[in-house]
């Protein structure tokens, strides 16, 4: 007997959420591996590996199905801009986690939705009500708790995490422009290709020749990154991005756990408090956006 349509929609939604959470878990595994790799290899080389092996994986998965259609785009300039923003965000984050605990980087990285609001006003001329502005201000207050300016010496790498949030927010804004214009397969291909090409010009100046285990580790970083993006695309086959967006914050939990188990770093009370405030403000913004769309 066929189940009612409402039950089917619920099943698909749960499947999408499960796939998205699985991707977030693997991203946390990738970030942990990145921090470990940074102990031996320069961050520039790790970023290169992230994109190069991502490109190899995407070629193996997508090229046989899509062929040259993968690089056909209706908005080449926007694809390039979007990919560059993502590359800059990756460079900032991979460099930062070489010097700061994963949990601290994850907490500050969660400020990205707050910057999306700011850039939506500046670049898209969107109107933001007082409650959403209040959430932004409170969220940045949480970031200040993590940074604790004046209370202790802040490692400069933490400001790279703020740079990550800014570039990732701009990347999300650019993604909005491409929504419905190019296929997800084309968009993810450009992200991988631009990152690979751009870093290939830079990495020779920082190159440290890996041994077999080094190549395996660098390959794992790229393959996990590419595979996780592929899982997210599949998740969006079953549910909307707005439905799964709050689950992105589970990455903070995974990174705190991995940071403690692998590196012995556990977030202090200030970092935990700041992270809770940042996440709460981000969840409220997502809640308000869904309310506005439903009106």
mmCIF file of C-alpha atoms in Angstrom:
data_model
loop_
_atom_site.group_PDB
_atom_site.id
_atom_site.type_symbol
_atom_site.label_atom_id
_atom_site.label_comp_id
_atom_site.label_asym_id
_atom_site.label_seq_id
_atom_site.Cartn_x
_atom_site.Cartn_y
_atom_site.Cartn_z
ATOM 1 C CA UNK A 1 0.000 0.000 0.000
ATOM 2 C CA UNK A 2 1.352 3.456 -0.930
ATOM 3 C CA UNK A 3 2.010 5.765 1.992
ATOM 4 C CA UNK A 4 0.279 9.157 2.137
ATOM 5 C CA UNK A 5 2.096 12.008 0.425
ATOM 6 C CA UNK A 6 2.729 13.788 3.722
ATOM 7 C CA UNK A 7 4.554 10.764 5.082
ATOM 8 C CA UNK A 8 6.658 10.516 1.926
ATOM 9 C CA UNK A 9 7.643 14.165 2.201
ATOM 10 C CA UNK A 10 8.597 13.590 5.830
ATOM 11 C CA UNK A 11 10.703 10.558 4.893
ATOM 12 C CA UNK A 12 12.482 12.498 2.163
ATOM 13 C CA UNK A 13 13.103 15.358 4.569
ATOM 14 C CA UNK A 14 14.651 13.046 7.152
ATOM 15 C CA UNK A 15 16.819 11.475 4.457
ATOM 16 C CA UNK A 16 17.993 14.914 3.349
ATOM 17 C CA UNK A 17 18.787 15.918 6.931
ATOM 18 C CA UNK A 18 20.684 12.664 7.500
ATOM 19 C CA UNK A 19 22.754 13.167 4.345
ATOM 20 C CA UNK A 20 23.498 16.792 5.249
ATOM 21 C CA UNK A 21 24.568 15.893 8.798
ATOM 22 C CA UNK A 22 26.765 13.125 7.378
ATOM 23 C CA UNK A 23 28.474 15.675 5.121
ATOM 24 C CA UNK A 24 29.012 18.047 8.060
ATOM 25 C CA UNK A 25 30.590 15.199 10.047
ATOM 26 C CA UNK A 26 33.006 14.466 7.196
ATOM 27 C CA UNK A 27 33.861 18.166 6.870
ATOM 28 C CA UNK A 28 34.832 18.080 10.561
ATOM 29 C CA UNK A 29 36.997 15.017 9.871
ATOM 30 C CA UNK A 30 38.601 16.918 6.986
ATOM 31 C CA UNK A 31 39.321 19.988 9.138
ATOM 32 C CA UNK A 32 40.888 17.769 11.805
ATOM 33 C CA UNK A 33 43.072 16.092 9.181
ATOM 34 C CA UNK A 34 44.007 19.540 7.849
ATOM 35 C CA UNK A 35 45.242 20.636 11.275
ATOM 36 C CA UNK A 36 47.269 17.442 11.577
ATOM 37 C CA UNK A 37 48.711 17.856 8.051
ATOM 38 C CA UNK A 38 49.670 21.456 8.861
ATOM 39 C CA UNK A 39 52.202 20.115 11.362
ATOM 40 C CA UNK A 40 54.252 18.748 8.441
ATOM 41 C CA UNK A 41 53.202 20.669 5.330
ATOM 42 C CA UNK A 42 52.648 24.397 4.648
ATOM 43 C CA UNK A 43 48.958 25.457 4.668
ATOM 44 C CA UNK A 44 49.303 26.532 1.013
ATOM 45 C CA UNK A 45 50.220 22.982 0.032
ATOM 46 C CA UNK A 46 47.339 21.558 2.096
ATOM 47 C CA UNK A 47 44.908 23.942 0.365
ATOM 48 C CA UNK A 48 46.278 22.855 -3.009
ATOM 49 C CA UNK A 49 45.748 19.197 -2.101
ATOM 50 C CA UNK A 50 42.219 19.985 -0.926
ATOM 51 C CA UNK A 51 41.276 21.350 -4.350
ATOM 52 C CA UNK A 52 43.419 19.103 -6.545
ATOM 53 C CA UNK A 53 42.100 15.807 -5.186
ATOM 54 C CA UNK A 54 38.606 17.308 -5.041
ATOM 55 C CA UNK A 55 38.908 17.976 -8.786
ATOM 56 C CA UNK A 56 40.093 14.426 -9.421
ATOM 57 C CA UNK A 57 37.106 13.013 -7.525
ATOM 58 C CA UNK A 58 34.599 15.302 -9.263
ATOM 59 C CA UNK A 59 36.043 14.358 -12.665
ATOM 60 C CA UNK A 60 35.629 10.681 -11.840
ATOM 61 C CA UNK A 61 32.035 11.112 -10.616
ATOM 62 C CA UNK A 62 30.606 13.862 -12.807
ATOM 63 C CA UNK A 63 32.577 13.838 -16.074
ATOM 64 C CA UNK A 64 31.264 10.487 -17.373
ATOM 65 C CA UNK A 65 27.667 11.662 -16.853
ATOM 66 C CA UNK A 66 27.857 15.326 -17.903
ATOM 67 C CA UNK A 67 30.871 15.553 -20.241
ATOM 68 C CA UNK A 68 31.813 19.040 -21.417
ATOM 69 C CA UNK A 69 28.461 20.353 -20.146
ATOM 70 C CA UNK A 70 30.151 20.581 -16.769
ATOM 71 C CA UNK A 71 32.066 23.724 -17.765
ATOM 72 C CA UNK A 72 29.274 25.387 -19.746
ATOM 73 C CA UNK A 73 27.947 28.303 -17.738
ATOM 74 C CA UNK A 74 25.619 31.218 -18.327
ATOM 75 C CA UNK A 75 27.458 33.389 -15.795
ATOM 76 C CA UNK A 76 31.183 32.795 -16.174
ATOM 77 C CA UNK A 77 32.169 35.977 -14.320
ATOM 78 C CA UNK A 78 29.973 35.139 -11.319
ATOM 79 C CA UNK A 79 31.251 31.551 -11.268
ATOM 80 C CA UNK A 80 34.815 32.853 -11.130
ATOM 81 C CA UNK A 81 34.023 35.395 -8.406
ATOM 82 C CA UNK A 82 32.186 32.797 -6.330
ATOM 83 C CA UNK A 83 35.026 30.287 -6.662
ATOM 84 C CA UNK A 84 37.640 32.878 -5.685
ATOM 85 C CA UNK A 85 35.688 33.789 -2.544
ATOM 86 C CA UNK A 86 35.522 30.111 -1.563
ATOM 87 C CA UNK A 87 39.245 29.698 -2.243
ATOM 88 C CA UNK A 88 40.090 32.716 -0.059
ATOM 89 C CA UNK A 89 37.869 31.376 2.724
ATOM 90 C CA UNK A 90 39.668 28.023 2.523
ATOM 91 C CA UNK A 91 43.128 29.619 2.605
ATOM 92 C CA UNK A 92 42.195 31.684 5.665
ATOM 93 C CA UNK A 93 40.696 28.755 7.575
ATOM 94 C CA UNK A 94 43.397 26.212 6.741
ATOM 95 C CA UNK A 95 46.080 28.700 7.789
ATOM 96 C CA UNK A 96 44.246 29.594 10.993
ATOM 97 C CA UNK A 97 43.803 26.030 12.251
ATOM 98 C CA UNK A 98 47.561 25.537 12.077
ATOM 99 C CA UNK A 99 47.857 27.913 15.026
ATOM 100 C CA UNK A 100 44.557 27.891 16.955
ATOM 101 C CA UNK A 101 42.370 25.126 18.445
ATOM 102 C CA UNK A 102 39.694 23.693 16.173
ATOM 103 C CA UNK A 103 36.877 24.620 18.574
ATOM 104 C CA UNK A 104 37.941 28.286 18.667
ATOM 105 C CA UNK A 105 38.133 28.412 14.879
ATOM 106 C CA UNK A 106 34.739 26.731 14.560
ATOM 107 C CA UNK A 107 33.129 29.143 17.034
ATOM 108 C CA UNK A 108 34.307 32.234 15.155
ATOM 109 C CA UNK A 109 33.607 30.592 11.806
ATOM 110 C CA UNK A 110 29.968 30.323 12.839
ATOM 111 C CA UNK A 111 29.670 34.110 12.451
ATOM 112 C CA UNK A 112 29.294 33.673 8.686
ATOM 113 C CA UNK A 113 25.446 33.981 8.695
ATOM 114 C CA UNK A 114 25.836 37.323 10.481
ATOM 115 C CA UNK A 115 28.056 38.637 7.678
ATOM 116 C CA UNK A 116 25.541 37.321 5.146
ATOM 117 C CA UNK A 117 22.961 39.671 6.695
ATOM 118 C CA UNK A 118 25.377 42.607 6.482
ATOM 119 C CA UNK A 119 26.300 41.935 2.862
ATOM 120 C CA UNK A 120 22.668 41.317 1.932
ATOM 121 C CA UNK A 121 21.952 44.884 2.999
ATOM 122 C CA UNK A 122 25.054 46.363 1.348
ATOM 123 C CA UNK A 123 25.139 44.364 -1.898
ATOM 124 C CA UNK A 124 21.578 43.159 -2.423
ATOM 125 C CA UNK A 125 19.827 46.180 -0.860
ATOM 126 C CA UNK A 126 17.686 43.853 1.242
ATOM 127 C CA UNK A 127 15.692 45.309 4.120
ATOM 128 C CA UNK A 128 16.447 43.914 7.567
ATOM 129 C CA UNK A 129 14.140 44.517 10.519
ATOM 130 C CA UNK A 130 15.204 45.501 14.017
ATOM 131 C CA UNK A 131 14.983 41.972 15.439
ATOM 132 C CA UNK A 132 17.370 40.544 12.849
ATOM 133 C CA UNK A 133 19.771 43.451 13.394
ATOM 134 C CA UNK A 134 19.610 42.700 17.131
ATOM 135 C CA UNK A 135 20.507 39.078 16.398
ATOM 136 C CA UNK A 136 23.503 40.251 14.347
ATOM 137 C CA UNK A 137 24.718 42.543 17.131
ATOM 138 C CA UNK A 138 24.284 39.800 19.756
ATOM 139 C CA UNK A 139 26.097 37.333 17.506
ATOM 140 C CA UNK A 140 29.060 39.653 17.140
ATOM 141 C CA UNK A 141 28.982 40.077 20.910
ATOM 142 C CA UNK A 142 29.463 36.316 21.116
ATOM 143 C CA UNK A 143 32.442 36.619 18.779
ATOM 144 C CA UNK A 144 33.956 39.223 21.092
ATOM 145 C CA UNK A 145 33.570 36.803 24.003
ATOM 146 C CA UNK A 146 35.580 34.223 22.070
ATOM 147 C CA UNK A 147 38.235 36.800 21.133
ATOM 148 C CA UNK A 148 38.192 38.521 24.561
ATOM 149 C CA UNK A 149 40.004 41.662 23.386
ATOM 150 C CA UNK A 150 42.031 43.242 26.175
ATOM 151 C CA UNK A 151 41.687 40.214 28.478
ATOM 152 C CA UNK A 152 44.403 38.082 26.905
ATOM 153 C CA UNK A 153 46.815 38.054 24.012
ATOM 154 C CA UNK A 154 44.797 37.100 20.950
ATOM 155 C CA UNK A 155 46.572 34.962 18.377
ATOM 156 C CA UNK A 156 46.519 36.829 15.034
ATOM 157 C CA UNK A 157 45.321 33.626 13.324
ATOM 158 C CA UNK A 158 41.919 34.092 14.961
ATOM 159 C CA UNK A 159 41.409 37.131 12.749
ATOM 160 C CA UNK A 160 41.985 34.862 9.758
ATOM 161 C CA UNK A 161 38.915 32.948 10.926
ATOM 162 C CA UNK A 162 36.955 36.212 10.791
ATOM 163 C CA UNK A 163 38.314 36.553 7.245
ATOM 164 C CA UNK A 164 37.011 33.055 6.559
ATOM 165 C CA UNK A 165 33.524 34.109 7.674
ATOM 166 C CA UNK A 166 33.624 37.244 5.518
ATOM 167 C CA UNK A 167 34.770 35.445 2.374
ATOM 168 C CA UNK A 168 32.368 32.557 2.971
ATOM 169 C CA UNK A 169 29.493 35.006 3.374
ATOM 170 C CA UNK A 170 30.432 36.660 0.072
ATOM 171 C CA UNK A 171 30.609 33.179 -1.465
ATOM 172 C CA UNK A 172 27.050 32.519 -0.256
ATOM 173 C CA UNK A 173 25.848 35.830 -1.696
ATOM 174 C CA UNK A 174 27.427 34.922 -5.056
ATOM 175 C CA UNK A 175 25.749 31.513 -4.847
ATOM 176 C CA UNK A 176 22.384 33.264 -4.616
ATOM 177 C CA UNK A 177 23.053 34.981 -7.929
ATOM 178 C CA UNK A 178 23.742 31.596 -9.547
ATOM 179 C CA UNK A 179 20.724 29.837 -8.083
ATOM 180 C CA UNK A 180 18.610 28.413 -10.913
ATOM 181 C CA UNK A 181 21.059 29.656 -13.581
ATOM 182 C CA UNK A 182 23.688 26.896 -13.624
ATOM 183 C CA UNK A 183 23.383 23.305 -12.431
ATOM 184 C CA UNK A 184 24.903 22.336 -9.054
ATOM 185 C CA UNK A 185 27.298 20.029 -10.930
ATOM 186 C CA UNK A 186 28.642 22.957 -12.962
ATOM 187 C CA UNK A 187 28.950 25.181 -9.911
ATOM 188 C CA UNK A 188 30.844 22.605 -7.835
ATOM 189 C CA UNK A 189 33.119 21.877 -10.811
ATOM 190 C CA UNK A 190 34.113 25.534 -11.112
ATOM 191 C CA UNK A 191 34.781 25.689 -7.361
ATOM 192 C CA UNK A 192 37.194 22.768 -7.608
ATOM 193 C CA UNK A 193 38.857 23.861 -10.872
ATOM 194 C CA UNK A 194 39.483 27.485 -9.905
ATOM 195 C CA UNK A 195 40.915 26.419 -6.564
ATOM 196 C CA UNK A 196 43.185 23.866 -8.227
ATOM 197 C CA UNK A 197 44.413 26.237 -10.948
ATOM 198 C CA UNK A 198 44.922 29.163 -8.572
ATOM 199 C CA UNK A 199 46.842 27.170 -5.958
ATOM 200 C CA UNK A 200 48.930 25.369 -8.602
ATOM 201 C CA UNK A 201 50.590 28.702 -9.421
ATOM 202 C CA UNK A 202 51.454 29.317 -5.771
ATOM 203 C CA UNK A 203 52.249 25.907 -4.286
ATOM 204 C CA UNK A 204 55.675 25.401 -6.007
ATOM 205 C CA UNK A 205 57.099 28.195 -3.799
ATOM 206 C CA UNK A 206 56.055 26.329 -0.621
ATOM 207 C CA UNK A 207 56.358 22.721 -1.742
ATOM 208 C CA UNK A 208 57.485 20.028 0.704
ATOM 209 C CA UNK A 209 57.757 16.642 -1.021
ATOM 210 C CA UNK A 210 55.445 14.204 0.799
ATOM 211 C CA UNK A 211 56.269 10.588 1.557
ATOM 212 C CA UNK A 212 53.695 7.850 0.902
ATOM 213 C CA UNK A 213 51.758 8.538 4.117
ATOM 214 C CA UNK A 214 51.877 12.253 3.348
ATOM 215 C CA UNK A 215 50.339 11.733 -0.091
ATOM 216 C CA UNK A 216 47.648 9.528 1.457
ATOM 217 C CA UNK A 217 46.841 12.181 4.053
ATOM 218 C CA UNK A 218 46.693 14.997 1.492
ATOM 219 C CA UNK A 219 44.577 12.829 -0.787
ATOM 220 C CA UNK A 220 42.160 12.046 2.029
ATOM 221 C CA UNK A 221 41.676 15.786 2.644
ATOM 222 C CA UNK A 222 40.712 16.427 -0.979
ATOM 223 C CA UNK A 223 38.587 13.314 -1.386
ATOM 224 C CA UNK A 224 36.667 13.941 1.832
ATOM 225 C CA UNK A 225 36.064 17.559 0.808
ATOM 226 C CA UNK A 226 34.838 16.578 -2.642
ATOM 227 C CA UNK A 227 32.760 13.655 -1.382
ATOM 228 C CA UNK A 228 31.128 15.837 1.294
ATOM 229 C CA UNK A 229 30.108 18.422 -1.305
ATOM 230 C CA UNK A 230 28.642 15.613 -3.401
ATOM 231 C CA UNK A 231 26.627 14.376 -0.388
ATOM 232 C CA UNK A 232 25.266 17.883 0.182
ATOM 233 C CA UNK A 233 24.105 18.048 -3.449
ATOM 234 C CA UNK A 234 22.311 14.733 -2.916
ATOM 235 C CA UNK A 235 20.786 16.024 0.337
ATOM 236 C CA UNK A 236 19.228 18.931 -1.575
ATOM 237 C CA UNK A 237 17.464 16.380 -3.776
ATOM 238 C CA UNK A 238 15.319 15.522 -0.768
ATOM 239 C CA UNK A 239 15.008 18.750 1.183
ATOM 240 C CA UNK A 240 15.560 22.508 0.940
ATOM 241 C CA UNK A 241 18.728 24.279 2.016
ATOM 242 C CA UNK A 242 16.775 26.317 4.592
ATOM 243 C CA UNK A 243 15.572 23.116 6.266
ATOM 244 C CA UNK A 244 19.039 21.691 6.858
ATOM 245 C CA UNK A 245 20.902 24.970 7.467
ATOM 246 C CA UNK A 246 20.594 24.828 11.296
ATOM 247 C CA UNK A 247 22.286 21.421 11.309
ATOM 248 C CA UNK A 248 25.474 23.026 10.008
ATOM 249 C CA UNK A 249 26.168 24.080 13.596
ATOM 250 C CA UNK A 250 26.717 20.421 14.550
ATOM 251 C CA UNK A 251 30.184 20.924 13.081
ATOM 252 C CA UNK A 252 31.111 22.888 16.212
ATOM 253 C CA UNK A 253 30.358 19.841 18.354
ATOM 254 C CA UNK A 254 32.350 17.478 16.157
ATOM 255 C CA UNK A 255 35.352 19.830 15.987
ATOM 256 C CA UNK A 256 35.331 20.276 19.767
ATOM 257 C CA UNK A 257 35.328 16.486 20.182
ATOM 258 C CA UNK A 258 38.025 15.862 17.565
ATOM 259 C CA UNK A 259 40.115 18.756 18.864
ATOM 260 C CA UNK A 260 40.112 17.187 22.319
ATOM 261 C CA UNK A 261 40.670 13.576 21.196
ATOM 262 C CA UNK A 262 43.414 14.295 18.636
ATOM 263 C CA UNK A 263 45.160 17.428 19.945
ATOM 264 C CA UNK A 264 44.122 17.580 23.610
ATOM 265 C CA UNK A 265 42.463 21.000 23.132
ATOM 266 C CA UNK A 266 39.148 21.509 24.895
ATOM 267 C CA UNK A 267 37.323 24.855 24.579
ATOM 268 C CA UNK A 268 37.320 26.967 27.731
ATOM 269 C CA UNK A 269 34.166 28.405 29.276
ATOM 270 C CA UNK A 270 34.442 31.712 27.400
ATOM 271 C CA UNK A 271 34.707 29.943 24.040
ATOM 272 C CA UNK A 272 31.720 27.728 24.857
ATOM 273 C CA UNK A 273 29.648 30.739 25.976
ATOM 274 C CA UNK A 274 30.591 32.737 22.885
ATOM 275 C CA UNK A 275 29.814 29.789 20.607
ATOM 276 C CA UNK A 276 26.380 29.325 22.217
ATOM 277 C CA UNK A 277 25.557 33.019 21.683
ATOM 278 C CA UNK A 278 26.770 32.962 18.055
ATOM 279 C CA UNK A 279 24.804 29.788 17.269
ATOM 280 C CA UNK A 280 21.667 31.086 18.996
ATOM 281 C CA UNK A 281 21.764 34.324 16.988
ATOM 282 C CA UNK A 282 22.373 32.384 13.760
ATOM 283 C CA UNK A 283 19.466 30.039 14.458
ATOM 284 C CA UNK A 284 17.208 33.013 15.169
ATOM 285 C CA UNK A 285 18.177 34.613 11.850
ATOM 286 C CA UNK A 286 17.374 31.356 10.039
ATOM 287 C CA UNK A 287 14.055 31.162 11.895
ATOM 288 C CA UNK A 288 13.136 34.725 10.900
ATOM 289 C CA UNK A 289 14.096 34.113 7.260
ATOM 290 C CA UNK A 290 11.820 31.072 7.128
ATOM 291 C CA UNK A 291 8.998 33.102 8.717
ATOM 292 C CA UNK A 292 9.430 35.881 6.146
ATOM 293 C CA UNK A 293 9.394 33.383 3.258
ATOM 294 C CA UNK A 294 6.220 31.869 4.665
ATOM 295 C CA UNK A 295 4.402 35.196 4.812
#
